[in-house]
XYZ file of C-alpha atoms in Angstrom:
729
model
C 109.062 -27.004 -16.676
C 106.193 -29.306 -15.672
C 103.780 -26.392 -15.304
C 104.399 -25.247 -18.921
C 104.572 -28.721 -20.495
C 101.524 -30.340 -22.159
C 101.239 -32.711 -19.187
C 101.334 -29.793 -16.781
C 98.561 -27.992 -18.654
C 96.423 -31.129 -18.568
C 96.983 -31.502 -14.831
C 95.770 -27.943 -14.259
C 92.522 -28.830 -16.026
C 91.998 -31.771 -13.684
C 92.589 -30.637 -10.083
C 93.043 -33.672 -7.888
C 93.220 -35.960 -10.955
C 89.496 -36.750 -10.657
C 88.987 -37.229 -14.413
C 92.127 -39.330 -14.821
C 91.224 -41.512 -11.832
C 87.763 -42.121 -13.232
C 89.198 -42.860 -16.681
C 91.679 -45.324 -15.161
C 88.866 -47.152 -13.316
C 86.790 -47.280 -16.476
C 89.766 -48.493 -18.530
C 90.549 -51.333 -16.142
C 86.926 -52.481 -15.828
C 86.225 -52.208 -19.571
C 89.441 -54.072 -20.428
C 88.745 -56.900 -17.974
C 85.143 -57.229 -19.171
C 85.998 -57.118 -22.872
C 88.994 -59.445 -22.742
C 87.183 -61.867 -20.448
C 84.054 -62.008 -22.594
C 85.600 -61.773 -26.065
C 88.686 -63.933 -25.641
C 88.019 -65.801 -22.394
C 84.397 -66.823 -23.062
C 84.732 -66.430 -26.829
C 81.414 -64.566 -27.079
C 81.146 -61.361 -29.147
C 77.663 -60.771 -27.693
C 78.900 -60.937 -24.095
C 81.780 -58.656 -25.042
C 79.537 -56.124 -26.825
C 77.042 -55.762 -23.989
C 79.719 -55.912 -21.317
C 81.804 -53.169 -22.924
C 78.883 -50.876 -23.733
C 77.394 -51.517 -20.296
C 80.664 -50.302 -18.793
C 80.768 -47.227 -21.036
C 77.106 -46.344 -20.469
C 77.206 -46.739 -16.681
C 80.738 -45.428 -16.230
C 80.863 -42.529 -18.682
C 77.341 -41.426 -19.634
C 75.848 -41.774 -16.139
C 76.575 -38.802 -13.887
C 75.881 -40.140 -10.407
C 75.764 -38.066 -7.211
C 77.349 -38.749 -3.860
C 80.481 -40.474 -2.566
C 81.795 -43.744 -4.032
C 79.684 -46.147 -1.876
C 76.520 -44.273 -2.797
C 77.363 -44.332 -6.512
C 78.109 -48.057 -6.302
C 74.771 -48.678 -4.584
C 72.906 -46.714 -7.289
C 74.595 -48.762 -10.004
C 73.619 -52.067 -8.434
C 70.057 -50.924 -7.689
C 69.650 -49.793 -11.301
C 70.168 -53.335 -12.620
C 66.443 -54.311 -12.731
C 65.721 -51.242 -14.837
C 68.646 -52.045 -17.133
C 67.423 -55.639 -17.567
C 63.899 -54.441 -18.397
C 65.199 -52.048 -21.061
C 67.410 -54.690 -22.685
C 64.560 -57.216 -22.699
C 62.183 -54.665 -24.241
C 64.699 -53.646 -26.876
C 65.558 -57.246 -27.764
C 61.895 -58.250 -28.150
C 61.037 -55.192 -30.279
C 64.049 -55.500 -32.572
C 62.051 -57.725 -35.006
C 60.619 -54.639 -36.696
C 61.913 -51.152 -37.362
C 58.515 -49.658 -36.562
C 58.075 -51.694 -33.379
C 61.530 -50.662 -32.192
C 60.829 -47.012 -33.070
C 57.499 -47.115 -31.228
C 59.224 -48.567 -28.179
C 61.886 -45.873 -28.466
C 59.179 -43.209 -28.497
C 57.540 -44.539 -25.322
C 60.686 -45.492 -23.422
C 62.490 -42.329 -24.489
C 59.683 -40.203 -23.061
C 59.222 -42.173 -19.832
C 62.937 -42.276 -18.993
C 63.419 -38.559 -19.758
C 60.256 -37.452 -17.935
C 61.396 -39.289 -14.809
C 63.732 -36.317 -14.311
C 60.691 -34.241 -13.289
C 60.810 -35.776 -9.839
C 64.575 -35.585 -9.546
C 66.632 -33.710 -12.184
C 69.714 -35.606 -10.998
C 68.185 -38.678 -12.662
C 68.878 -37.009 -16.010
C 72.479 -38.215 -15.816
C 71.304 -41.783 -15.274
C 68.622 -41.405 -17.950
C 71.184 -41.070 -20.756
C 72.727 -44.386 -19.743
C 69.281 -46.024 -19.581
C 68.466 -44.807 -23.097
C 71.671 -46.439 -24.382
C 70.724 -49.863 -23.042
C 67.447 -49.869 -24.971
C 69.110 -48.373 -28.074
C 71.781 -51.079 -28.214
C 69.303 -53.939 -27.778
C 66.687 -52.633 -30.241
C 68.814 -53.124 -33.364
C 69.102 -56.268 -35.472
C 69.878 -59.068 -35.424
C 66.609 -60.125 -33.805
C 67.849 -62.889 -31.505
C 65.697 -63.267 -28.362
C 67.625 -66.438 -27.588
C 70.733 -64.372 -26.844
C 69.015 -62.528 -23.968
C 70.919 -64.481 -21.264
C 74.226 -63.461 -22.816
C 73.139 -59.836 -23.207
C 71.929 -59.608 -19.621
C 74.961 -61.494 -18.336
C 77.415 -59.172 -20.064
C 75.722 -56.014 -18.745
C 75.365 -57.431 -15.231
C 79.019 -58.459 -15.115
C 80.063 -54.981 -16.261
C 77.895 -53.013 -13.827
C 78.728 -55.153 -10.780
C 82.459 -54.940 -11.564
C 82.194 -51.183 -12.122
C 80.356 -50.738 -8.803
C 83.115 -52.634 -6.996
C 85.783 -50.565 -8.754
C 84.083 -47.333 -7.637
C 84.732 -48.308 -4.028
C 88.060 -50.149 -4.338
C 90.065 -48.463 -7.117
C 91.186 -44.926 -6.275
C 87.832 -43.705 -4.934
C 87.248 -40.025 -5.530
C 87.590 -37.720 -2.546
C 84.170 -36.666 -1.367
C 83.584 -33.032 -2.393
C 81.978 -30.505 -0.097
C 78.290 -31.382 -0.096
C 75.460 -28.853 -0.280
C 74.572 -29.568 3.341
C 78.145 -28.796 4.368
C 77.993 -25.536 2.420
C 74.772 -24.662 4.232
C 76.480 -25.407 7.547
C 79.375 -23.110 6.634
C 76.954 -20.410 5.506
C 74.992 -20.705 8.753
C 78.180 -20.322 10.805
C 79.171 -17.242 8.803
C 75.760 -15.610 9.193
C 75.659 -16.488 12.922
C 79.007 -14.727 13.399
C 77.556 -11.630 11.726
C 74.488 -11.817 13.992
C 76.786 -11.836 17.020
C 78.467 -8.746 15.603
C 75.066 -7.088 15.083
C 74.155 -7.819 18.716
C 77.418 -6.271 19.862
C 76.647 -3.242 17.683
C 73.539 -2.499 19.737
C 75.396 -2.431 23.043
C 79.002 -1.629 22.016
C 78.782 0.092 18.617
C 82.499 0.900 18.411
C 83.766 -2.495 19.484
C 85.857 -4.074 16.748
C 84.562 -2.454 13.511
C 87.321 -4.193 11.546
C 86.261 -7.586 12.874
C 82.636 -6.759 12.072
C 83.536 -5.906 8.462
C 85.520 -9.127 8.126
C 82.564 -11.155 9.447
C 80.254 -9.367 7.032
C 82.446 -10.146 4.039
C 82.846 -13.783 5.037
C 79.088 -14.108 5.518
C 78.437 -12.862 1.978
C 81.095 -15.198 0.591
C 79.740 -18.352 2.248
C 76.112 -17.494 1.456
C 77.016 -16.926 -2.204
C 78.404 -20.481 -2.258
C 74.948 -22.009 -1.593
C 73.397 -20.738 -4.823
C 72.398 -23.669 -7.018
C 74.399 -22.317 -9.933
C 77.608 -22.604 -7.935
C 77.119 -26.280 -7.119
C 77.549 -29.300 -9.408
C 74.176 -30.497 -10.741
C 74.648 -33.955 -9.232
C 75.083 -32.421 -5.749
C 72.579 -29.553 -5.876
C 69.237 -30.132 -4.072
C 66.973 -30.052 -7.118
C 64.624 -32.982 -6.467
C 60.924 -32.740 -5.694
C 61.312 -34.706 -2.465
C 60.861 -33.395 1.059
C 64.506 -32.967 1.983
C 65.687 -31.270 -1.209
C 62.807 -28.806 -1.095
C 63.575 -28.067 2.541
C 67.233 -27.397 1.690
C 66.209 -24.911 -1.011
C 63.927 -23.111 1.469
C 66.782 -23.089 4.002
C 69.062 -21.412 1.471
C 66.477 -18.733 0.652
C 65.805 -18.048 4.350
C 69.517 -17.796 5.109
C 69.945 -15.198 2.364
C 67.159 -13.153 3.944
C 68.731 -13.478 7.413
C 71.985 -12.159 5.971
C 70.299 -9.127 4.425
C 68.478 -8.273 7.657
C 71.683 -8.735 9.689
C 73.604 -6.524 7.290
C 70.925 -3.866 7.659
C 71.253 -3.961 11.449
C 75.040 -3.693 11.242
C 74.796 -0.736 8.853
C 72.229 0.979 11.107
C 74.121 0.461 14.369
C 73.589 3.518 16.604
C 76.547 5.863 17.109
C 76.331 5.407 20.870
C 75.345 2.430 23.036
C 71.585 2.257 23.500
C 71.453 -0.531 26.027
C 68.860 -2.338 23.907
C 69.322 -5.580 25.789
C 66.104 -7.224 24.553
C 66.951 -6.757 20.861
C 70.578 -7.756 21.487
C 69.392 -10.862 23.332
C 67.100 -11.743 20.446
C 69.962 -11.425 17.973
C 72.212 -13.645 20.069
C 69.444 -16.238 20.293
C 69.063 -15.998 16.502
C 72.811 -16.531 16.139
C 72.731 -19.599 18.380
C 69.711 -21.068 16.577
C 71.207 -20.389 13.134
C 74.487 -22.023 14.128
C 72.731 -25.023 15.689
C 70.380 -25.445 12.710
C 73.316 -25.416 10.294
C 75.261 -27.989 12.308
C 72.179 -30.200 12.645
C 72.470 -30.867 8.894
C 75.581 -32.977 9.518
C 75.021 -36.767 9.659
C 74.274 -37.965 13.176
C 73.841 -34.475 14.637
C 70.812 -33.864 16.877
C 67.854 -31.933 15.453
C 67.792 -28.229 16.229
C 65.388 -27.033 18.932
C 63.316 -23.924 18.260
C 61.773 -23.294 21.678
C 64.703 -21.107 22.771
C 64.228 -18.835 19.773
C 60.471 -18.635 20.369
C 61.122 -17.626 23.971
C 63.530 -14.894 22.871
C 61.020 -13.629 20.302
C 58.307 -13.450 22.952
C 60.655 -11.585 25.281
C 61.548 -9.102 22.517
C 57.901 -8.532 21.621
C 57.156 -7.827 25.285
C 59.982 -5.291 25.401
C 58.786 -3.651 22.174
C 57.709 -0.018 22.958
C 53.950 -0.063 23.267
C 52.882 3.098 24.933
C 53.540 5.963 27.265
C 54.047 5.561 30.957
C 56.001 2.306 30.748
C 59.470 3.889 30.618
C 59.881 3.378 26.903
C 59.652 6.028 24.192
C 57.154 4.958 21.570
C 58.244 7.774 19.249
C 61.847 6.567 19.177
C 61.538 5.609 15.521
C 65.170 4.450 15.043
C 64.811 2.033 17.927
C 61.410 0.878 16.692
C 62.958 0.353 13.293
C 65.811 -1.725 14.716
C 63.401 -3.780 16.799
C 61.175 -4.433 13.778
C 64.215 -5.522 11.761
C 65.351 -7.859 14.539
C 61.909 -9.459 14.708
C 61.775 -9.860 10.909
C 65.201 -11.453 11.082
C 64.012 -13.857 13.776
C 61.097 -14.886 11.550
C 63.554 -15.900 8.817
C 65.798 -17.701 11.315
C 62.781 -19.714 12.359
C 62.102 -20.653 8.731
C 65.724 -21.764 8.414
C 65.539 -23.821 11.609
C 62.263 -25.526 10.650
C 63.717 -26.214 7.206
C 66.747 -27.834 8.808
C 64.460 -30.045 10.915
C 62.529 -31.126 7.805
C 65.761 -31.740 5.849
C 67.062 -34.052 8.574
C 63.824 -36.017 8.854
C 62.780 -34.689 12.263
C 59.093 -34.780 13.118
C 57.200 -31.644 12.082
C 54.898 -30.425 14.827
C 51.760 -28.443 14.138
C 53.309 -25.149 15.177
C 56.314 -25.735 12.914
C 54.438 -25.286 9.634
C 55.968 -21.822 9.328
C 53.869 -19.672 6.985
C 52.630 -22.782 5.238
C 56.028 -23.183 3.566
C 56.445 -26.693 4.957
C 52.924 -28.056 4.613
C 54.230 -30.346 1.888
C 56.352 -32.153 4.506
C 53.222 -33.758 5.911
C 52.795 -35.798 2.722
C 54.628 -38.912 1.580
C 57.444 -38.690 -0.987
C 55.329 -40.577 -3.531
C 52.543 -38.033 -3.138
C 55.002 -35.195 -3.698
C 56.436 -36.857 -6.801
C 52.935 -37.455 -8.147
C 52.077 -33.782 -7.655
C 55.288 -32.865 -9.444
C 54.535 -35.161 -12.388
C 50.932 -33.988 -12.596
C 51.887 -30.306 -12.510
C 54.225 -30.848 -15.492
C 51.718 -32.745 -17.630
C 50.715 -29.326 -18.905
C 51.122 -27.635 -22.312
C 53.623 -25.054 -21.036
C 55.861 -27.411 -19.071
C 59.515 -27.301 -20.162
C 59.966 -30.803 -18.700
C 57.193 -32.134 -20.920
C 58.597 -30.337 -23.961
C 62.136 -31.644 -23.529
C 60.950 -35.222 -22.888
C 58.736 -35.255 -25.994
C 61.508 -33.636 -28.043
C 64.040 -36.288 -27.059
C 61.610 -39.175 -27.571
C 60.598 -37.956 -31.046
C 64.217 -37.372 -32.094
C 65.324 -40.839 -30.986
C 62.303 -42.488 -32.620
C 62.997 -40.679 -35.913
C 66.642 -41.686 -35.719
C 65.623 -45.306 -35.166
C 63.306 -45.196 -38.194
C 66.012 -43.631 -40.360
C 68.590 -46.207 -39.306
C 66.171 -49.082 -39.987
C 64.824 -47.809 -43.310
C 68.349 -47.108 -44.603
C 69.560 -50.511 -43.354
C 72.580 -48.992 -41.634
C 75.010 -51.628 -40.361
C 75.726 -49.843 -37.087
C 72.508 -47.863 -36.823
C 72.734 -47.439 -33.062
C 75.510 -44.908 -33.745
C 72.838 -42.708 -35.328
C 70.839 -42.675 -32.084
C 73.978 -42.220 -30.017
C 74.826 -39.115 -32.057
C 71.275 -37.786 -31.672
C 71.434 -38.359 -27.922
C 74.812 -36.616 -27.774
C 73.799 -33.553 -29.785
C 70.216 -32.938 -28.690
C 69.808 -30.686 -25.673
C 66.850 -29.080 -23.914
C 67.318 -25.827 -25.873
C 68.408 -24.909 -29.391
C 71.347 -22.940 -27.975
C 72.652 -26.029 -26.194
C 72.102 -28.155 -29.311
C 74.104 -25.745 -31.476
C 76.903 -25.806 -28.921
C 77.070 -29.624 -28.949
C 76.843 -29.931 -32.751
C 80.200 -28.495 -33.803
C 82.461 -30.681 -31.630
C 80.406 -33.785 -32.484
C 80.812 -33.270 -36.214
C 84.401 -32.014 -36.246
C 85.571 -34.637 -33.780
C 83.914 -37.449 -35.713
C 85.425 -36.298 -39.001
C 88.894 -36.162 -37.474
C 88.472 -39.492 -35.693
C 87.081 -41.197 -38.802
C 89.969 -39.936 -40.911
C 92.583 -41.219 -38.459
C 90.731 -44.505 -37.910
C 90.373 -45.146 -41.632
C 94.057 -44.528 -42.226
C 95.056 -46.833 -39.351
C 92.769 -49.653 -40.462
C 93.945 -49.320 -44.040
C 97.511 -49.956 -42.853
C 96.920 -52.389 -39.949
C 94.771 -55.447 -40.540
C 95.753 -57.647 -37.573
C 93.096 -57.982 -34.791
C 95.799 -58.706 -32.216
C 97.128 -55.178 -32.651
C 93.741 -53.690 -31.795
C 93.430 -55.993 -28.804
C 96.752 -54.710 -27.479
C 95.955 -51.009 -27.941
C 92.398 -51.206 -26.496
C 93.376 -50.012 -22.964
C 95.331 -47.124 -24.473
C 92.381 -45.953 -26.572
C 90.047 -46.290 -23.582
C 92.302 -44.067 -21.496
C 92.637 -41.558 -24.327
C 88.878 -41.391 -24.971
C 87.687 -41.075 -21.374
C 90.682 -39.346 -19.795
C 92.776 -37.265 -22.169
C 89.842 -36.512 -24.478
C 87.791 -35.004 -21.659
C 90.700 -32.845 -20.583
C 91.411 -31.580 -24.100
C 87.799 -30.662 -24.918
C 84.672 -31.901 -26.747
C 86.255 -32.098 -30.227
C 89.131 -34.248 -28.983
C 86.762 -36.348 -26.900
C 84.542 -37.119 -29.900
C 87.550 -37.853 -32.127
C 89.134 -40.222 -29.619
C 85.786 -41.910 -28.936
C 85.471 -42.569 -32.669
C 88.956 -44.101 -32.628
C 87.935 -46.261 -29.635
C 84.862 -47.621 -31.446
C 87.005 -48.466 -34.447
C 89.407 -50.423 -32.239
C 86.528 -52.290 -30.574
C 84.683 -53.289 -33.741
C 87.899 -54.323 -35.414
C 87.832 -57.143 -32.854
C 84.091 -57.825 -32.820
C 83.235 -57.787 -36.534
C 86.233 -56.839 -38.724
C 85.104 -54.706 -41.670
C 88.320 -52.943 -42.596
C 88.726 -49.231 -43.088
C 85.104 -48.800 -44.202
C 83.930 -48.944 -40.579
C 85.329 -45.415 -40.163
C 83.222 -44.294 -43.125
C 80.145 -45.947 -41.591
C 80.810 -44.192 -38.286
C 81.071 -40.791 -40.008
C 77.853 -41.230 -41.995
C 75.920 -42.425 -38.935
C 77.079 -39.554 -36.749
C 76.289 -36.946 -39.402
C 72.797 -38.393 -39.863
C 72.163 -38.542 -36.121
C 73.441 -34.996 -35.610
C 71.227 -33.725 -38.426
C 68.143 -35.342 -36.878
C 69.020 -33.928 -33.447
C 69.471 -30.400 -34.807
C 66.271 -30.442 -36.877
C 64.154 -31.706 -33.987
C 65.866 -29.344 -31.536
C 65.096 -26.343 -33.730
C 61.582 -27.422 -34.711
C 60.214 -28.422 -31.289
C 60.194 -25.910 -28.419
C 63.716 -24.581 -29.052
C 63.821 -22.172 -26.110
C 64.125 -24.810 -23.386
C 63.510 -24.235 -19.681
C 64.495 -20.563 -19.854
C 61.175 -19.682 -21.520
C 59.179 -21.686 -18.979
C 61.126 -20.102 -16.130
C 60.518 -16.569 -17.383
C 56.807 -17.248 -17.812
C 56.479 -18.620 -14.283
C 58.592 -15.747 -12.940
C 56.205 -13.113 -14.307
C 53.233 -14.823 -12.657
C 55.203 -15.250 -9.442
C 56.118 -11.547 -9.316
C 52.515 -10.560 -10.029
C 51.321 -12.763 -7.158
C 53.874 -11.159 -4.836
C 52.736 -7.671 -5.827
C 49.088 -8.578 -5.114
C 49.989 -10.084 -1.729
C 51.961 -6.997 -0.689
C 49.212 -4.614 -1.715
C 46.458 -6.634 -0.025
C 48.497 -6.951 3.179
C 48.860 -3.170 3.362
C 45.150 -2.719 2.643
C 44.336 -5.155 5.458
C 46.463 -3.122 7.879
C 44.614 0.040 6.847
C 41.243 -1.654 7.285
C 40.426 -1.443 3.568
C 40.358 -5.203 2.914
C 40.122 -8.512 4.784
C 43.119 -10.683 5.601
C 45.164 -11.492 2.432
C 45.133 -15.277 2.950
C 44.168 -16.116 -0.635
C 46.841 -13.851 -2.089
C 49.511 -15.455 0.106
C 48.319 -18.952 -0.873
C 48.681 -17.947 -4.526
C 52.283 -16.911 -3.873
C 52.987 -20.299 -2.253
C 51.532 -22.210 -5.226
C 53.448 -20.199 -7.786
C 56.580 -20.508 -5.692
C 56.467 -24.282 -6.268
C 56.182 -23.858 -10.052
C 59.021 -21.364 -10.402
C 61.166 -23.432 -8.060
C 60.712 -26.481 -10.286
C 61.451 -24.494 -13.454
C 64.611 -23.092 -11.951
C 65.859 -26.565 -11.034
C 65.717 -27.606 -14.705
C 67.146 -24.269 -15.863
C 70.123 -24.968 -13.603
C 71.087 -27.869 -15.922
C 71.021 -25.848 -19.152
C 73.549 -23.682 -20.932
C 72.418 -20.050 -20.802
C 72.459 -17.682 -23.742
C 75.279 -15.177 -22.990
C 73.701 -12.555 -25.262
C 70.461 -12.380 -23.314
C 70.242 -10.325 -20.171
C 70.576 -12.568 -17.146
C 68.517 -12.317 -13.979
C 69.590 -12.989 -10.424
C 67.238 -15.956 -10.173
C 68.233 -16.881 -6.628
C 67.266 -13.410 -5.441
C 64.034 -13.526 -7.437
C 63.028 -16.833 -5.854
C 63.802 -15.349 -2.449
C 61.176 -12.637 -3.023
C 58.343 -14.957 -2.045
C 60.285 -16.236 0.939
C 60.392 -12.639 2.180
C 56.778 -11.834 1.372
C 55.055 -14.908 2.790
C 56.615 -15.389 6.261
C 57.000 -11.614 6.610
C 53.320 -10.984 5.936
C 52.225 -13.803 8.252
C 54.394 -12.530 11.116
C 53.276 -8.959 10.436
C 49.602 -9.925 10.654
C 50.265 -11.868 13.850
C 51.822 -8.855 15.627
C 49.729 -6.190 13.884
C 46.104 -7.278 13.439
C 44.117 -6.214 10.332
C 42.722 -2.733 10.714
C 45.367 -1.663 13.228
C 46.092 1.505 11.191
C 42.496 2.321 10.268
C 41.537 5.933 10.745
C 45.056 7.355 10.327
C 44.991 9.275 7.004
C 48.667 10.273 7.086
C 49.771 6.664 7.568
C 47.420 5.539 4.792
C 48.942 8.019 2.332
C 52.466 6.942 3.311
C 51.861 3.190 3.077
C 49.733 3.301 -0.057
C 52.469 5.283 -1.751
C 55.130 2.755 -0.733
C 52.947 -0.192 -1.790
C 52.197 1.487 -5.113
C 55.891 2.034 -5.817
C 56.564 -1.602 -4.990
C 53.762 -2.809 -7.282
C 55.188 -0.712 -10.112
C 58.633 -2.165 -9.441
C 57.281 -5.722 -9.443
C 55.429 -5.106 -12.718
C 58.476 -3.486 -14.346
C 60.664 -6.376 -13.251
C 58.118 -8.911 -14.547
C 58.093 -7.121 -17.906
C 61.892 -7.159 -17.984
C 62.044 -10.868 -17.156
C 59.425 -11.743 -19.785
C 60.689 -9.602 -22.664
C 64.246 -8.626 -21.804
C 63.389 -4.932 -21.647
C 65.085 -2.738 -19.023
C 63.103 -2.364 -15.824
C 61.967 0.936 -14.481
C 63.541 2.657 -11.489
C 64.339 0.114 -8.794
C 63.315 0.933 -5.212
C 66.443 1.775 -3.276
C 67.323 0.041 -0.019
C 66.786 2.315 2.926
C 68.253 2.496 6.386
C 66.594 3.635 9.583
C 67.704 7.226 9.069
C 65.874 7.440 5.737
C 62.790 5.828 7.218
C 62.847 8.287 10.095
C 62.693 11.155 7.606
C 59.772 9.513 5.821
C 57.752 8.617 8.897
C 58.253 11.578 11.188
C 55.839 13.956 9.339
C 53.060 11.402 9.765
C 53.498 10.945 13.517
C 51.788 14.041 14.881
C 49.640 13.123 17.861
C 49.220 9.499 16.831
C 48.565 6.738 19.315
C 51.925 5.175 20.354
C 50.637 1.719 19.516
C 49.771 2.914 16.002
C 53.289 4.316 15.631
C 54.678 0.867 16.359
C 52.356 -0.697 13.758
C 53.293 1.931 11.170
C 57.019 1.432 11.702
C 56.793 -2.343 11.405
C 54.707 -2.265 8.221
C 56.940 0.390 6.706
C 60.042 -1.608 7.633
C 58.602 -4.696 5.946
C 58.002 -2.710 2.763
C 61.565 -1.368 2.933
C 62.852 -4.929 3.231
C 60.915 -5.893 0.102
C 62.523 -2.966 -1.676
C 65.883 -4.400 -0.668
C 64.865 -7.747 -2.183
C 63.967 -6.080 -5.476
C 67.254 -4.185 -5.430
C 69.113 -7.496 -5.165
C 67.173 -8.963 -8.086
C 68.013 -5.971 -10.258
C 70.812 -3.958 -8.579
C 70.567 -0.157 -8.964
C 73.047 1.604 -11.212
C 76.497 2.471 -9.920
C 76.476 5.498 -7.733
C 73.048 4.870 -6.237
C 72.870 4.808 -2.496
C 72.322 1.070 -2.606
C 75.992 0.716 -3.275
C 76.681 1.156 0.393
C 75.539 -2.400 0.998
C 76.904 -5.531 -0.692
C 74.629 -7.523 -2.937
C 74.660 -11.293 -2.463
């Protein structure tokens, strides 16, 4: 019966009662603050700022981390809150002064999210503090009461976060990375066993493979709450994002080795030893992300890589067959896998604050870790003070909308004009699609709430009644309303405001009418500004950066192949360009992660697309280290083979860039290939080639095949293609 009752349906929408617990904390704190200030101290000003301080910090602020961390953030935010209230109070003497302050403060607070998108949740609360203080009456002498009410509310709320039913700590992103590393390490162990005992436990190997894909899928940013995802510009968050990309590449390489396991034992002890060392390093790097765990050591992996490179077939007369292309292919894959494991391990060291040695700057991916956090944030801010920055667009859009709303409220002499700005802040989003989505519930909910509030106030005119029902309306607005949906939440919030102002400044049933007019005006301003100013949001910026990123990858791949053939110098500049554009697309994706996405527009596997550069850059660097430029010069058959593969890849990159930019279908996607297919491609070119050149050819060709796999994951081939034999993360 409980499962089918209204209460049972609400409980299913709130697993673990997280929303109800938070609403109960907020209700208790808001009630204590309001009753204490309004009836205990007899001060409507204390009560107003105390109650709205509780609502802003407890409902509008979306803070990351466990309860003690959230409490610490609340307390540390107090100086900023005081500054905003002081600024708003001093500028409230003039509508135009207050609107100018709103324009500046609105932009600065919103643009602060460039350095850490998780600050966006706190930014909404900060905007509210200035909004509330910037409206008449102009009474600078009441500043002590205003600051006292807010301080009392925030300190009490911080204590309640820790003491009253603290939320259970969810699985953090670092813990998900640890789980993913364990899953991938188990698959690496299975791949090592496949080289020496191919028929040992195929069922167990398949189970490990499936679990590895499941746990790696869980580390995509889109599958993690925004307040927990590593989206900041700081050293550790960037390292965690690189770790995730490297781990996805390790999984793909491991899956390829499992799929290409030889039918009979080959006794490839060096490659098997390398894979087991990779498994140990991956497992240790993942576990090092836990608090208090020792930093992962990389010297063991480097030793195993050196041993494997020594055992790599290099010529005749040493007991190894240099024309054994399948074995060469497996060895090249194992070495490419080890390169990605090293990136993951170095990333884990950076994420845990371990010292970065000179040799740890893998492929230049972690050069940023040598700079201070303030330098990194400054670079981030500077890079987004550009005409095409979605961060800049959204910050200007919000600041202009709030300033216009403040002017409208002042010019029209609205009694509760801050409701206009609150509605604008509620409706306006970073894209027109998000704004349209927020508009309907805001308007419908306000109409319903105003109608009910007006009817209640027309019948009940005793303030004591509203004082008694305040806790009930608080619980309905912040608990039940959130569970029922946006329309109910807006309606119950309107009812809550009516109950509050019936005790602060009784105006009768007309306060519901005022609330409705203010919300409609604020929503109209939000919609007009959202449609008129850069309506496409971060998605447009992300697609633009993605096309440039793919073009840079295509150039780097082509120049690397030309360097191997002796047709061009080392592709250092092309690889540096990929690294620079990787930073831009990474930043765009972090903002895109916070937006609603248009369901009618073709979606892209952005995680796989971002991983493309993580495959190109360290892969090319390792390739050039083991295969010096010009190593394939003078081999016409190899040149024809590699130029053809590089040309197909360039065409695929360009087609994908065109698809991402304009939504048009891409051309034929390169299909993932196994060692058997590569053997068929390479064998006609072997002839009487030098054994060392055969090794170089196989490794370059295997790198190109791995890039084809990356493109296949970005845009999976149609059903029935041979790529279907391998799962897509």
